């Protein structure tokens, strides 16, 4: 019990600092990683922790070139995400859309937005209240993998569901 | 910075009256009017003129003897100013500098008669002489341009007065005047570029807005690297910059005052994300994209009243707009056909007319300040290109090719394009390049590190 409380306070603190500097990826913190959010918070063995969400449920889905269609595999991951979000109503989620580097910069912002929205709509269709979901696009600005071939590009065409603490919890 | 310009009285070459020179000037003006039909000046025995659009295979030989220092202590500035002028002209690809080691008769005075035969003997076609005087922090730069073949001055000598701190601008002013007289086009050297300076690893790039002279000199930062910034755009007068900022945590549009570096977020039409902002030609309105519910549409906001107008209404991605010079039309990219293509619509919005029909995808269109061409990014067969086409989509020409070329921006005279070229791989990164519209002269702009998304501002007053 005590441990859970400590974890909750820790989560609250992180969320607060994320609020004062919402662009947590742009700062000088060399450890800041795209899509990290609270993914490392808590113990992955604890099914109620964001760490469990990112590591066990799976926080991201991948897309084919220039597409925002959810594959069967992506839908399966999102079913798990929806289930987790429904059983952990104190959490909110920001869905980050990303693109690979093989497109123009502004188009990629729009493409990332389209991908994030596809995930958001799917989660809503699985019962997650829309008020708990926000979307953002990073375009091609925050690749997960940095090589310049398909092995990296396929990892970068993604939408990552980043868990954050809800208001009033 | 205050900078004044005044004409110098013509110096008469020995044995010449004013009348024949006037006649040759008129003949030259006529030649420039018919420039589109004129052949490129390959042979040495032709009047001093260049048709920019032809591209130049054989650059025109010019001599720029170090400007005369007319006051004690002006030597260094005279040297630097002469160098910047020579660099400007050579960088265009239209000129070749004849080295001073080849000179037969050194220029020892700004007012001395020109020994045309000596310059002709070493094949010089254009000669630029100048003088520099300094008094306290006041700087005066004079120059004259001579057409060696006709044996006459081309245009009047000019004098620029300002402060020593603005010496580079005066060198650019002289270069603009020389370029204009020889090509019949407006200049572009005395202009600035706003861009994104990048540092750090590829998966966590730090981005800052920065401004520089067109040639990469005088780089200054306009924002810190606290949040992602994308695709800045100069206002038509160069006093303000619009850009996309992630400062709020989400993509939003910021307006920055160049002089004060003060910035504010613009209240945009409702939607999750706003980006891709551009000024109208009068600088009073902003057009931009809003992403909402998976679709991205174009909007216009009046800066004074804050009122929004929706310009497109599609389930597709409509972005990267650009006004025509007269403000009546907007070119933009849309994937409404299934892939990125270019469209033109009226400035009030509505149905677009597709203008790109070649193979591949077309994006980031920018209307030339002359109105005649649209520059764009093209993706085809795994390569990226900067290209130009007429406003009806005809006469498409690709000017560059690489792993990733994108985001073109026009020089104030519509004859040169700057763009971003990104190299591949983990250690890869973006640099700014320029290419003339013939596609023959490609140059990297020195920015001292990774740099992207240039926006070329207007000629400075």
Coordinates of C-alpha atoms in Angstrom, one line a residue:
Chain A
X1 CA 0.0 0.0 0.0
X2 CA 2.7 2.4 1.1
X3 CA 4.7 1.6 -2.0
X4 CA 1.7 2.4 -4.2
X5 CA 1.3 5.8 -2.5
X6 CA 5.0 6.7 -3.0
X7 CA 4.6 5.7 -6.7
X8 CA 1.5 7.9 -7.0
X9 CA 3.3 10.9 -5.5
X10 CA 6.2 10.3 -7.8
X11 CA 3.9 10.2 -10.8
X12 CA 2.2 13.4 -9.6
X13 CA 5.6 15.2 -9.4
X14 CA 6.6 14.1 -12.8
X15 CA 3.3 15.1 -14.3
X16 CA 3.7 18.6 -12.7
X17 CA 7.1 19.1 -14.1
X18 CA 5.8 18.0 -17.5
X19 CA 3.2 20.7 -17.2
X20 CA 5.6 23.5 -16.5
X21 CA 7.8 22.5 -19.4
X22 CA 5.3 20.8 -21.7
X23 CA 7.8 20.4 -24.4
X24 CA 9.7 17.8 -22.5
X25 CA 11.7 16.7 -25.6
X26 CA 13.2 20.0 -26.5
X27 CA 15.1 20.7 -23.3
X28 CA 18.7 20.3 -22.5
X29 CA 18.1 17.1 -20.6
X30 CA 20.3 14.6 -22.4
X31 CA 18.3 11.7 -21.1
X32 CA 15.0 13.0 -22.5
X33 CA 13.8 10.5 -25.0
X34 CA 10.9 10.9 -27.4
X35 CA 7.9 8.9 -26.4
X36 CA 9.3 8.3 -23.0
X37 CA 6.7 10.2 -21.0
X38 CA 6.0 8.2 -17.9
X39 CA 6.7 4.9 -19.6
X40 CA 9.4 4.2 -17.1
X41 CA 7.3 5.0 -14.1
X42 CA 6.4 2.2 -11.8
X43 CA 7.2 -1.4 -12.0
X44 CA 6.3 -3.3 -15.1
X45 CA 5.2 -6.2 -12.9
X46 CA 2.4 -3.9 -11.6
X47 CA -0.4 -4.1 -14.1
X48 CA -1.6 -0.6 -13.0
X49 CA 1.7 1.1 -13.7
X50 CA 2.5 3.2 -16.8
X51 CA 5.6 1.0 -17.1
X52 CA 3.3 -2.0 -17.5
X53 CA 1.3 -0.2 -20.1
X54 CA 4.4 0.7 -22.2
X55 CA 6.3 -2.6 -21.8
X56 CA 3.6 -5.2 -21.5
X57 CA 0.5 -3.8 -23.2
X58 CA 2.6 -2.0 -25.8
X59 CA 2.6 1.8 -26.2
X60 CA 3.0 2.1 -29.9
X61 CA 1.7 1.0 -33.3
X62 CA 3.4 1.1 -36.6
X63 CA 2.2 2.2 -40.0
X64 CA 3.1 1.5 -43.6
X65 CA 4.5 4.3 -45.9
X66 CA 2.4 7.4 -46.1
X67 CA -0.6 5.5 -44.5
X68 CA -2.6 5.9 -41.3
X69 CA -4.5 2.6 -41.7
X70 CA -4.4 0.5 -38.6
X71 CA -3.1 -3.0 -39.3
X72 CA -4.5 -6.1 -37.6
X73 CA -1.5 -6.2 -35.4
X74 CA -1.9 -2.5 -34.5
X75 CA -5.6 -3.1 -33.6
X76 CA -4.6 -5.9 -31.3
X77 CA -2.2 -3.6 -29.5
X78 CA -4.8 -0.9 -29.3
X79 CA -7.4 -3.3 -27.9
X80 CA -4.9 -3.9 -25.0
X81 CA -4.4 -0.1 -24.6
X82 CA -8.1 0.5 -24.5
X83 CA -8.6 -2.2 -21.9
X84 CA -5.8 -0.8 -19.8
X85 CA -7.1 2.8 -20.0
X86 CA -10.6 1.7 -19.1
X87 CA -9.4 -0.2 -16.0
X88 CA -7.1 2.7 -15.0
X89 CA -9.5 5.7 -15.3
X90 CA -7.2 8.0 -13.3
X91 CA -4.8 8.2 -16.3
X92 CA -5.0 10.3 -19.4
X93 CA -3.2 9.7 -22.6
X94 CA -1.5 11.8 -25.2
X95 CA -1.2 10.0 -28.5
X96 CA 1.9 11.1 -30.4
X97 CA 1.9 10.7 -34.2
X98 CA 5.3 10.4 -36.0
X99 CA 6.5 10.1 -39.6
X100 CA 9.7 8.8 -41.1
X101 CA 12.2 11.2 -42.8
X102 CA 11.0 10.4 -46.3
X103 CA 8.6 13.3 -46.6
X104 CA 8.5 17.0 -46.5
X105 CA 8.5 18.6 -43.1
X106 CA 5.0 20.1 -42.9
X107 CA 3.3 17.3 -44.7
X108 CA 4.8 15.0 -42.1
X109 CA 3.3 17.0 -39.3
X110 CA -0.1 16.6 -40.9
X111 CA 0.6 12.9 -41.5
X112 CA 1.6 12.4 -37.8
X113 CA -1.6 14.1 -36.8
X114 CA -3.6 11.8 -39.1
X115 CA -1.9 8.7 -37.5
X116 CA -2.5 10.0 -33.9
X117 CA -6.1 10.6 -34.8
X118 CA -6.5 7.1 -36.2
X119 CA -5.4 5.7 -32.9
X120 CA -7.6 8.1 -30.9
X121 CA -10.7 7.2 -32.9
X122 CA -10.0 3.5 -32.5
X123 CA -9.5 3.8 -28.7
X124 CA -12.8 5.8 -28.5
X125 CA -14.5 3.0 -30.5
X126 CA -13.3 0.6 -27.9
X127 CA -14.9 2.6 -25.1
X128 CA -12.2 5.0 -23.9
X129 CA -13.8 8.4 -23.2
X130 CA -12.6 11.0 -25.7
X131 CA -12.0 13.5 -22.9
X132 CA -9.1 11.4 -21.7
X133 CA -7.3 11.4 -25.1
X134 CA -5.3 14.1 -26.7
X135 CA -3.3 14.0 -29.9
X136 CA -0.1 15.7 -31.0
X137 CA 2.1 15.3 -34.0
X138 CA 5.9 15.5 -34.1
X139 CA 6.1 14.9 -37.8
X140 CA 9.5 13.6 -38.6
X141 CA 11.2 15.7 -35.8
X142 CA 11.6 12.9 -33.2
X143 CA 12.7 9.6 -34.8
X144 CA 12.8 6.5 -32.6
X145 CA 15.6 5.1 -34.8
X146 CA 18.2 7.2 -36.6
X147 CA 19.5 5.1 -39.5
X148 CA 18.4 6.0 -43.1
X149 CA 16.9 2.8 -44.3
X150 CA 13.7 0.9 -44.0
X151 CA 14.7 -0.9 -40.8
X152 CA 14.6 2.5 -39.0
X153 CA 11.9 4.2 -41.1
X154 CA 9.5 1.4 -40.3
X155 CA 10.0 2.1 -36.5
X156 CA 9.6 5.8 -37.0
X157 CA 6.2 5.6 -38.8
X158 CA 4.4 5.2 -35.5
X159 CA 1.9 6.5 -33.0
X160 CA 2.9 6.3 -29.3
X161 CA 0.3 6.4 -26.5
X162 CA 1.9 8.3 -23.7
X163 CA 0.3 7.9 -20.3
X164 CA -0.1 10.9 -18.0
X165 CA -1.8 11.5 -14.7
X166 CA -5.4 12.7 -14.8
X167 CA -6.7 15.9 -13.1
X168 CA -8.0 15.4 -9.6
X169 CA -6.4 11.9 -9.0
Chain B
X1 CA 21.0 51.0 -39.7
X2 CA 20.7 54.1 -41.8
X3 CA 22.3 54.0 -45.2
X4 CA 22.1 56.7 -47.8
X5 CA 22.9 56.5 -51.5
X6 CA 23.7 59.3 -53.9
X7 CA 24.9 59.5 -57.5
X8 CA 28.4 60.6 -58.4
X9 CA 29.1 62.9 -61.3
X10 CA 30.3 61.0 -64.3
X11 CA 34.0 61.1 -65.1
X12 CA 34.6 61.4 -68.8
X13 CA 36.9 59.0 -70.4
X14 CA 39.6 60.7 -72.5
X15 CA 38.4 61.5 -76.0
X16 CA 34.8 60.8 -75.3
X17 CA 31.8 63.0 -75.2
X18 CA 28.7 62.3 -73.2
X19 CA 26.5 61.7 -76.2
X20 CA 27.9 58.4 -77.5
X21 CA 28.0 57.0 -74.0
X22 CA 24.3 57.8 -73.5
X23 CA 23.6 56.2 -76.8
X24 CA 25.4 53.0 -75.8
X25 CA 23.5 53.0 -72.5
X26 CA 20.2 53.2 -74.3
X27 CA 21.3 50.5 -76.7
X28 CA 22.1 48.4 -73.6
X29 CA 18.8 49.0 -72.1
X30 CA 17.2 47.9 -75.3
X31 CA 19.3 44.8 -75.3
X32 CA 18.2 44.0 -71.7
X33 CA 14.5 44.4 -72.6
X34 CA 15.0 41.8 -75.3
X35 CA 17.1 39.7 -72.9
X36 CA 14.9 36.6 -73.2
X37 CA 15.9 36.3 -76.8
X38 CA 19.5 37.2 -76.4
X39 CA 22.2 34.5 -76.6
X40 CA 24.5 34.1 -73.6
X41 CA 27.6 36.3 -73.7
X42 CA 30.2 33.7 -74.4
X43 CA 32.4 35.7 -76.7
X44 CA 34.7 38.4 -75.2
X45 CA 33.9 41.0 -77.7
X46 CA 30.3 41.7 -76.7
X47 CA 28.7 44.4 -74.6
X48 CA 28.6 43.8 -70.8
X49 CA 25.4 42.0 -70.2
X50 CA 24.1 38.7 -68.9
X51 CA 20.8 37.1 -69.3
X52 CA 20.2 35.4 -66.0
X53 CA 17.6 32.9 -67.1
X54 CA 19.9 31.3 -69.7
X55 CA 22.3 30.1 -67.1
X56 CA 25.9 30.8 -67.9
X57 CA 28.3 28.2 -69.0
X58 CA 31.2 30.7 -69.5
X59 CA 31.2 33.2 -66.6
X60 CA 31.8 36.8 -67.5
X61 CA 35.4 38.0 -66.6
X62 CA 35.4 40.9 -64.2
X63 CA 38.1 42.8 -62.4
X64 CA 37.7 44.3 -58.9
X65 CA 40.9 46.1 -58.0
X66 CA 41.0 46.6 -54.2
X67 CA 39.1 49.8 -53.5
X68 CA 41.1 52.9 -52.8
X69 CA 41.5 53.9 -49.2
X70 CA 40.9 57.6 -49.3
X71 CA 41.5 58.2 -45.6
X72 CA 44.2 56.9 -43.3
X73 CA 43.0 53.7 -41.6
X74 CA 40.5 52.8 -44.3
X75 CA 42.7 50.2 -45.9
X76 CA 41.3 47.2 -44.1
X77 CA 37.7 48.1 -44.7
X78 CA 38.6 48.8 -48.4
X79 CA 40.0 45.3 -48.7
X80 CA 37.1 43.6 -46.9
X81 CA 34.5 45.4 -48.9
X82 CA 36.2 44.6 -52.2
X83 CA 36.4 41.0 -51.2
X84 CA 32.7 40.7 -50.3
X85 CA 31.7 42.3 -53.6
X86 CA 33.9 39.9 -55.5
X87 CA 32.6 36.9 -53.5
X88 CA 29.0 38.0 -54.1
X89 CA 29.4 38.3 -57.8
X90 CA 31.4 35.1 -58.3
X91 CA 28.9 33.2 -56.1
X92 CA 26.2 33.9 -58.7
X93 CA 28.0 31.7 -61.2
X94 CA 27.6 34.5 -63.7
X95 CA 31.0 36.1 -63.2
X96 CA 34.6 35.0 -63.0
X97 CA 37.1 37.2 -61.1
X98 CA 40.3 38.0 -63.0
X99 CA 43.0 37.9 -60.3
X100 CA 45.0 41.1 -59.5
X101 CA 48.2 39.3 -60.5
X102 CA 47.1 39.6 -64.1
X103 CA 46.5 43.3 -64.0
X104 CA 48.6 45.4 -66.4
X105 CA 47.8 48.8 -65.0
X106 CA 47.1 49.1 -61.4
X107 CA 44.3 51.4 -60.4
X108 CA 45.9 54.1 -58.2
X109 CA 43.1 56.6 -58.0
X110 CA 39.3 56.5 -58.1
X111 CA 39.3 59.5 -60.4
X112 CA 42.1 58.5 -62.8
X113 CA 41.1 57.7 -66.4
X114 CA 40.6 54.0 -67.2
X115 CA 43.3 52.4 -69.4
X116 CA 40.7 50.3 -71.4
X117 CA 43.3 48.8 -73.7
X118 CA 45.2 47.3 -70.7
X119 CA 42.0 45.7 -69.4
X120 CA 41.0 44.5 -72.8
X121 CA 44.4 42.9 -73.2
X122 CA 43.7 40.6 -70.2
X123 CA 40.2 39.9 -71.4
X124 CA 38.4 41.7 -68.6
X125 CA 34.9 42.7 -69.6
X126 CA 33.6 44.4 -66.5
X127 CA 35.7 46.6 -64.2
X128 CA 34.6 47.8 -60.8
X129 CA 36.6 50.5 -59.2
X130 CA 35.8 52.0 -55.8
X131 CA 37.0 54.1 -52.9
X132 CA 36.4 54.0 -49.2
X133 CA 36.7 56.7 -46.7
X134 CA 36.3 56.5 -42.9
X135 CA 35.7 59.4 -40.5
X136 CA 35.1 58.2 -36.9
X137 CA 32.4 55.6 -37.3
X138 CA 31.1 57.1 -40.5
X139 CA 31.9 55.2 -43.7
X140 CA 31.5 56.3 -47.3
X141 CA 31.9 53.8 -50.2
X142 CA 32.0 54.9 -53.8
X143 CA 32.1 52.8 -56.9
X144 CA 32.0 52.9 -60.7
X145 CA 31.3 50.1 -63.2
X146 CA 33.0 50.1 -66.6
X147 CA 32.1 48.2 -69.7
X148 CA 35.6 47.5 -71.1
X149 CA 34.4 46.5 -74.6
X150 CA 32.4 49.7 -75.2
X151 CA 35.0 51.7 -73.3
X152 CA 32.5 53.5 -71.2
X153 CA 31.1 53.7 -67.7
X154 CA 28.0 51.5 -67.3
X155 CA 25.5 53.7 -65.4
X156 CA 26.5 56.4 -63.0
X157 CA 28.9 56.0 -60.1
X158 CA 27.2 55.7 -56.8
X159 CA 28.1 56.7 -53.3
X160 CA 26.8 54.9 -50.1
X161 CA 27.1 56.5 -46.7
X162 CA 26.5 54.8 -43.4
X163 CA 28.4 53.5 -40.4
X164 CA 31.5 51.3 -40.3
X165 CA 29.4 48.7 -38.5
X166 CA 27.3 48.3 -41.6
X167 CA 30.2 47.8 -44.0
X168 CA 29.0 44.5 -45.2
X169 CA 25.7 45.9 -46.2
X170 CA 27.4 48.6 -48.2
X171 CA 29.4 45.9 -50.0
X172 CA 26.1 44.2 -50.7
X173 CA 24.6 47.4 -52.0
X174 CA 27.5 47.9 -54.4
X175 CA 27.1 44.3 -55.5
X176 CA 23.4 44.7 -56.1
X177 CA 23.9 47.8 -58.2
X178 CA 26.6 46.0 -60.3
X179 CA 24.5 42.9 -60.7
X180 CA 21.4 45.0 -61.7
X181 CA 23.2 47.0 -64.3
X182 CA 24.7 43.9 -66.0
X183 CA 21.7 41.6 -65.8
X184 CA 18.8 44.1 -65.9
X185 CA 17.4 42.2 -62.9
X186 CA 16.9 43.4 -59.4
X187 CA 19.6 42.4 -56.9
X188 CA 19.4 40.2 -53.9
X189 CA 22.7 40.5 -52.0
X190 CA 21.5 43.1 -49.3
X191 CA 19.0 40.7 -47.8
X192 CA 18.7 38.4 -44.8
X193 CA 17.5 34.8 -44.3
X194 CA 15.7 33.5 -41.3
X195 CA 16.3 29.7 -40.7
X196 CA 16.4 26.9 -38.1
X197 CA 19.8 26.3 -36.6
X198 CA 20.1 22.6 -35.4
X199 CA 22.3 20.8 -33.0
X200 CA 22.4 17.6 -31.0
X201 CA 21.7 14.0 -31.9
X202 CA 19.2 13.1 -34.7
X203 CA 16.6 11.7 -32.3
X204 CA 16.7 14.7 -30.0
X205 CA 17.6 17.7 -32.2
X206 CA 17.7 21.1 -30.6
X207 CA 16.3 23.7 -32.9
X208 CA 16.6 27.5 -32.7
X209 CA 15.4 30.2 -34.9
X210 CA 18.3 32.2 -36.3
X211 CA 18.8 35.0 -38.8
X212 CA 21.8 35.7 -41.1
X213 CA 22.9 37.7 -44.1
X214 CA 22.1 36.0 -47.4
X215 CA 25.7 34.8 -47.5
X216 CA 25.8 33.2 -44.1
X217 CA 27.5 36.2 -42.3
X218 CA 26.2 37.8 -39.1
X219 CA 24.3 34.8 -37.7
X220 CA 22.2 35.7 -34.7
X221 CA 19.8 33.5 -32.7
X222 CA 16.2 34.6 -32.3
X223 CA 15.0 31.9 -29.9
X224 CA 16.6 29.5 -27.4
X225 CA 16.5 25.7 -28.0
X226 CA 13.9 25.0 -25.4
X227 CA 11.3 23.8 -27.8
X228 CA 11.0 22.6 -31.4
X229 CA 10.6 25.3 -34.0
X230 CA 9.8 24.7 -37.7
X231 CA 9.6 26.5 -41.0
X232 CA 9.9 30.2 -40.2
X233 CA 8.6 32.7 -42.8
X234 CA 9.6 36.4 -43.1
X235 CA 7.0 39.1 -43.3
X236 CA 7.0 40.9 -46.7
X237 CA 9.0 43.8 -45.1
X238 CA 11.3 41.5 -43.1
X239 CA 10.3 43.0 -39.7
X240 CA 8.5 39.9 -38.4
X241 CA 8.7 36.2 -38.6
X242 CA 6.0 33.5 -38.4
X243 CA 6.9 30.0 -37.4
X244 CA 5.6 26.8 -35.9
X245 CA 6.5 26.3 -32.2
X246 CA 6.0 23.4 -29.8
X247 CA 6.5 25.8 -26.9
X248 CA 3.0 25.2 -25.6
X249 CA 3.6 21.4 -25.9
X250 CA 1.6 21.3 -29.1
X251 CA 2.3 22.7 -32.5
X252 CA 1.2 26.4 -32.5
X253 CA 1.9 29.5 -34.5
X254 CA 4.2 32.2 -33.1
X255 CA 4.8 35.7 -34.4
X256 CA 8.2 37.1 -33.6
X257 CA 9.4 40.7 -33.9
X258 CA 12.9 40.6 -35.4
X259 CA 14.1 43.9 -33.8
X260 CA 13.0 43.1 -30.2
X261 CA 13.0 39.3 -30.5
X262 CA 9.6 39.5 -28.6
X263 CA 7.2 36.7 -29.6
X264 CA 3.6 35.9 -29.1
X265 CA 1.3 32.9 -29.9
X266 CA -1.3 33.7 -32.5
X267 CA -4.9 32.9 -31.7
X268 CA -5.7 30.4 -34.5
X269 CA -9.0 28.7 -35.6
X270 CA -10.0 25.9 -33.2
X271 CA -8.2 22.6 -33.7
X272 CA -5.7 20.4 -32.1
X273 CA -2.6 21.6 -34.0
X274 CA -1.8 24.7 -36.0
X275 CA 1.3 25.0 -38.2
X276 CA 2.6 26.0 -41.6
X277 CA 2.0 29.8 -41.3
X278 CA 2.6 32.3 -44.1
X279 CA 2.0 36.0 -44.3
X280 CA -0.2 37.6 -46.9
X281 CA 1.6 40.0 -49.2
X282 CA 0.3 43.0 -47.2
X283 CA 1.6 41.4 -43.9
X284 CA -1.9 41.8 -42.3
X285 CA -3.1 38.3 -42.5
X286 CA -1.8 34.8 -41.9
X287 CA -2.7 31.6 -43.7
X288 CA -1.9 28.3 -42.1
X289 CA -3.0 24.7 -41.5
X290 CA -5.1 23.3 -38.7
X291 CA -5.2 19.6 -38.0
X292 CA -8.4 18.4 -36.5
X293 CA -9.9 14.9 -36.5
X294 CA -7.3 13.6 -38.8
X295 CA -7.8 16.1 -41.6
X296 CA -5.7 19.2 -42.2
X297 CA -7.3 22.3 -43.7
X298 CA -6.2 25.8 -44.5
X299 CA -7.4 28.9 -42.7
X300 CA -6.7 32.6 -42.7
X301 CA -6.6 34.8 -39.7
X302 CA -6.6 38.6 -39.8
X303 CA -3.9 39.8 -37.4
X304 CA -5.6 43.0 -36.4
X305 CA -9.2 41.7 -35.8
X306 CA -8.3 38.1 -35.0
X307 CA -11.1 36.9 -37.2
X308 CA -10.7 33.5 -38.9
X309 CA -11.8 32.4 -42.4
X310 CA -11.8 28.7 -43.4
X311 CA -10.3 28.3 -46.9
X312 CA -10.5 24.6 -47.5
X313 CA -12.9 22.0 -46.3
X314 CA -11.7 18.5 -47.1
X315 CA -10.9 15.2 -45.3
X316 CA -7.4 15.4 -46.8
X317 CA -4.1 17.1 -45.9
X318 CA -4.0 20.6 -47.2
X319 CA -0.9 22.5 -46.2
X320 CA 2.2 24.6 -47.1
X321 CA 0.3 27.5 -48.7
X322 CA 1.9 30.4 -50.5
X323 CA 0.2 33.6 -51.9
X324 CA 0.7 34.8 -55.4
X325 CA 2.5 38.2 -55.5
X326 CA -0.7 40.1 -56.2
X327 CA -2.4 38.3 -53.3
X328 CA -5.3 37.1 -55.4
X329 CA -4.4 33.3 -55.4
X330 CA -2.9 30.7 -53.1
X331 CA -0.8 27.7 -54.2
X332 CA -0.8 24.8 -51.7
X333 CA -0.3 21.1 -51.5
X334 CA -3.0 18.6 -50.9
X335 CA -3.3 14.8 -50.9
X336 CA -7.0 14.9 -51.9
X337 CA -6.2 13.0 -55.0
X338 CA -4.5 10.2 -53.0
X339 CA -1.0 11.7 -53.0
X340 CA 0.7 15.0 -52.4
X341 CA 0.0 17.4 -55.4
X342 CA 0.0 21.1 -56.0
X343 CA -3.2 23.1 -56.3
X344 CA -4.1 26.8 -56.8
X345 CA -7.2 28.4 -55.4
X346 CA -8.5 31.9 -55.0
X347 CA -7.3 33.8 -51.9
X348 CA -10.9 33.5 -50.6
X349 CA -10.6 29.7 -50.6
X350 CA -12.8 27.1 -52.2
X351 CA -12.1 24.4 -54.9
X352 CA -8.5 24.1 -56.0
X353 CA -7.3 23.6 -59.5
X354 CA -4.6 20.9 -59.6
X355 CA -1.4 22.0 -61.4
X356 CA 1.1 19.2 -60.9
X357 CA 0.7 16.1 -63.0
X358 CA 4.2 14.6 -63.3
X359 CA 5.3 11.4 -61.7
X360 CA 5.9 11.4 -58.0
X361 CA 4.7 13.6 -55.1
X362 CA 4.9 17.4 -55.0
X363 CA 5.0 19.5 -51.9
X364 CA 6.0 22.8 -50.2
X365 CA 5.2 25.1 -53.2
X366 CA 6.4 28.7 -53.1
X367 CA 5.2 31.3 -55.5
X368 CA 8.0 33.4 -57.0
X369 CA 8.0 37.1 -56.1
X370 CA 8.0 37.8 -59.9
X371 CA 4.8 35.7 -60.2
X372 CA 6.0 33.7 -63.1
X373 CA 7.1 30.4 -61.4
X374 CA 6.3 28.1 -58.6
X375 CA 9.2 26.4 -56.8
X376 CA 8.4 23.0 -55.1
X377 CA 9.8 19.9 -53.6
X378 CA 9.4 16.7 -55.6
X379 CA 9.7 13.2 -54.4
X380 CA 10.2 10.5 -57.0
X381 CA 11.8 7.1 -57.1
X382 CA 13.4 7.5 -53.7
X383 CA 15.0 10.9 -54.5
X384 CA 14.0 14.5 -53.5
X385 CA 14.3 17.4 -55.9
X386 CA 13.8 21.1 -55.9
X387 CA 12.0 22.2 -59.1
X388 CA 10.2 25.0 -60.7
X389 CA 7.1 25.1 -63.0
X390 CA 4.9 27.7 -64.5
X391 CA 1.8 28.7 -62.6
X392 CA -0.3 26.5 -64.9
X393 CA 1.9 23.5 -64.2
X394 CA 3.7 23.6 -67.5
X395 CA 7.5 23.6 -68.2
X396 CA 8.4 21.7 -65.1
X397 CA 12.2 21.7 -64.5
X398 CA 14.1 19.9 -61.7
X399 CA 17.0 21.9 -60.5
X400 CA 18.5 19.6 -57.8
X401 CA 18.5 15.9 -56.7
X402 CA 19.7 14.3 -53.5
X403 CA 18.7 12.0 -50.7
X404 CA 16.6 14.8 -49.2
X405 CA 16.2 18.3 -50.8
X406 CA 13.2 20.3 -49.6
X407 CA 11.6 23.6 -48.6
X408 CA 12.6 26.1 -51.3
X409 CA 12.5 29.9 -50.8
X410 CA 13.0 32.6 -53.4
X411 CA 15.5 35.3 -53.6
X412 CA 14.0 38.8 -53.6
X413 CA 14.5 39.0 -57.4
X414 CA 13.0 35.5 -58.1
X415 CA 16.2 34.3 -59.7
X416 CA 17.8 32.1 -57.0
X417 CA 16.3 29.5 -54.6
X418 CA 17.6 28.5 -51.2
X419 CA 16.6 25.2 -49.8
X420 CA 17.4 22.5 -47.2
X421 CA 19.5 19.5 -48.1
X422 CA 19.7 16.8 -45.6
X423 CA 22.3 14.0 -45.7
X424 CA 21.4 10.5 -44.6
X425 CA 22.4 8.3 -41.8
X426 CA 22.8 8.6 -38.0
X427 CA 25.3 11.4 -38.3
X428 CA 23.4 13.0 -41.2
X429 CA 21.9 16.4 -41.0
X430 CA 20.6 19.4 -42.9
X431 CA 22.5 22.3 -44.6
X432 CA 21.2 25.3 -46.5
X433 CA 22.0 25.4 -50.2
X434 CA 21.2 27.8 -53.0
X435 CA 20.7 27.1 -56.7
X436 CA 19.9 29.6 -59.5
X437 CA 16.9 28.9 -61.6
X438 CA 18.9 27.6 -64.5
X439 CA 20.0 24.9 -62.1
X440 CA 23.7 25.3 -63.0
X441 CA 25.0 27.1 -59.9
X442 CA 24.7 25.1 -56.7
X443 CA 26.3 26.5 -53.5
X444 CA 26.2 25.6 -49.9
X445 CA 25.5 28.6 -47.6
X446 CA 28.0 28.5 -44.6
X447 CA 26.0 28.3 -41.4
X448 CA 28.6 26.9 -39.0
X449 CA 26.5 23.9 -38.2
X450 CA 23.3 22.1 -39.2
X451 CA 20.7 24.5 -40.6
X452 CA 17.3 24.0 -42.2
X453 CA 14.1 25.7 -43.4
X454 CA 15.4 28.9 -44.8
X455 CA 13.1 31.9 -45.6
X456 CA 14.7 34.5 -47.7
X457 CA 13.6 38.1 -46.8
X458 CA 13.2 41.2 -48.9
X459 CA 16.0 43.5 -50.1
X460 CA 16.8 45.8 -47.3
X461 CA 15.9 49.5 -47.8

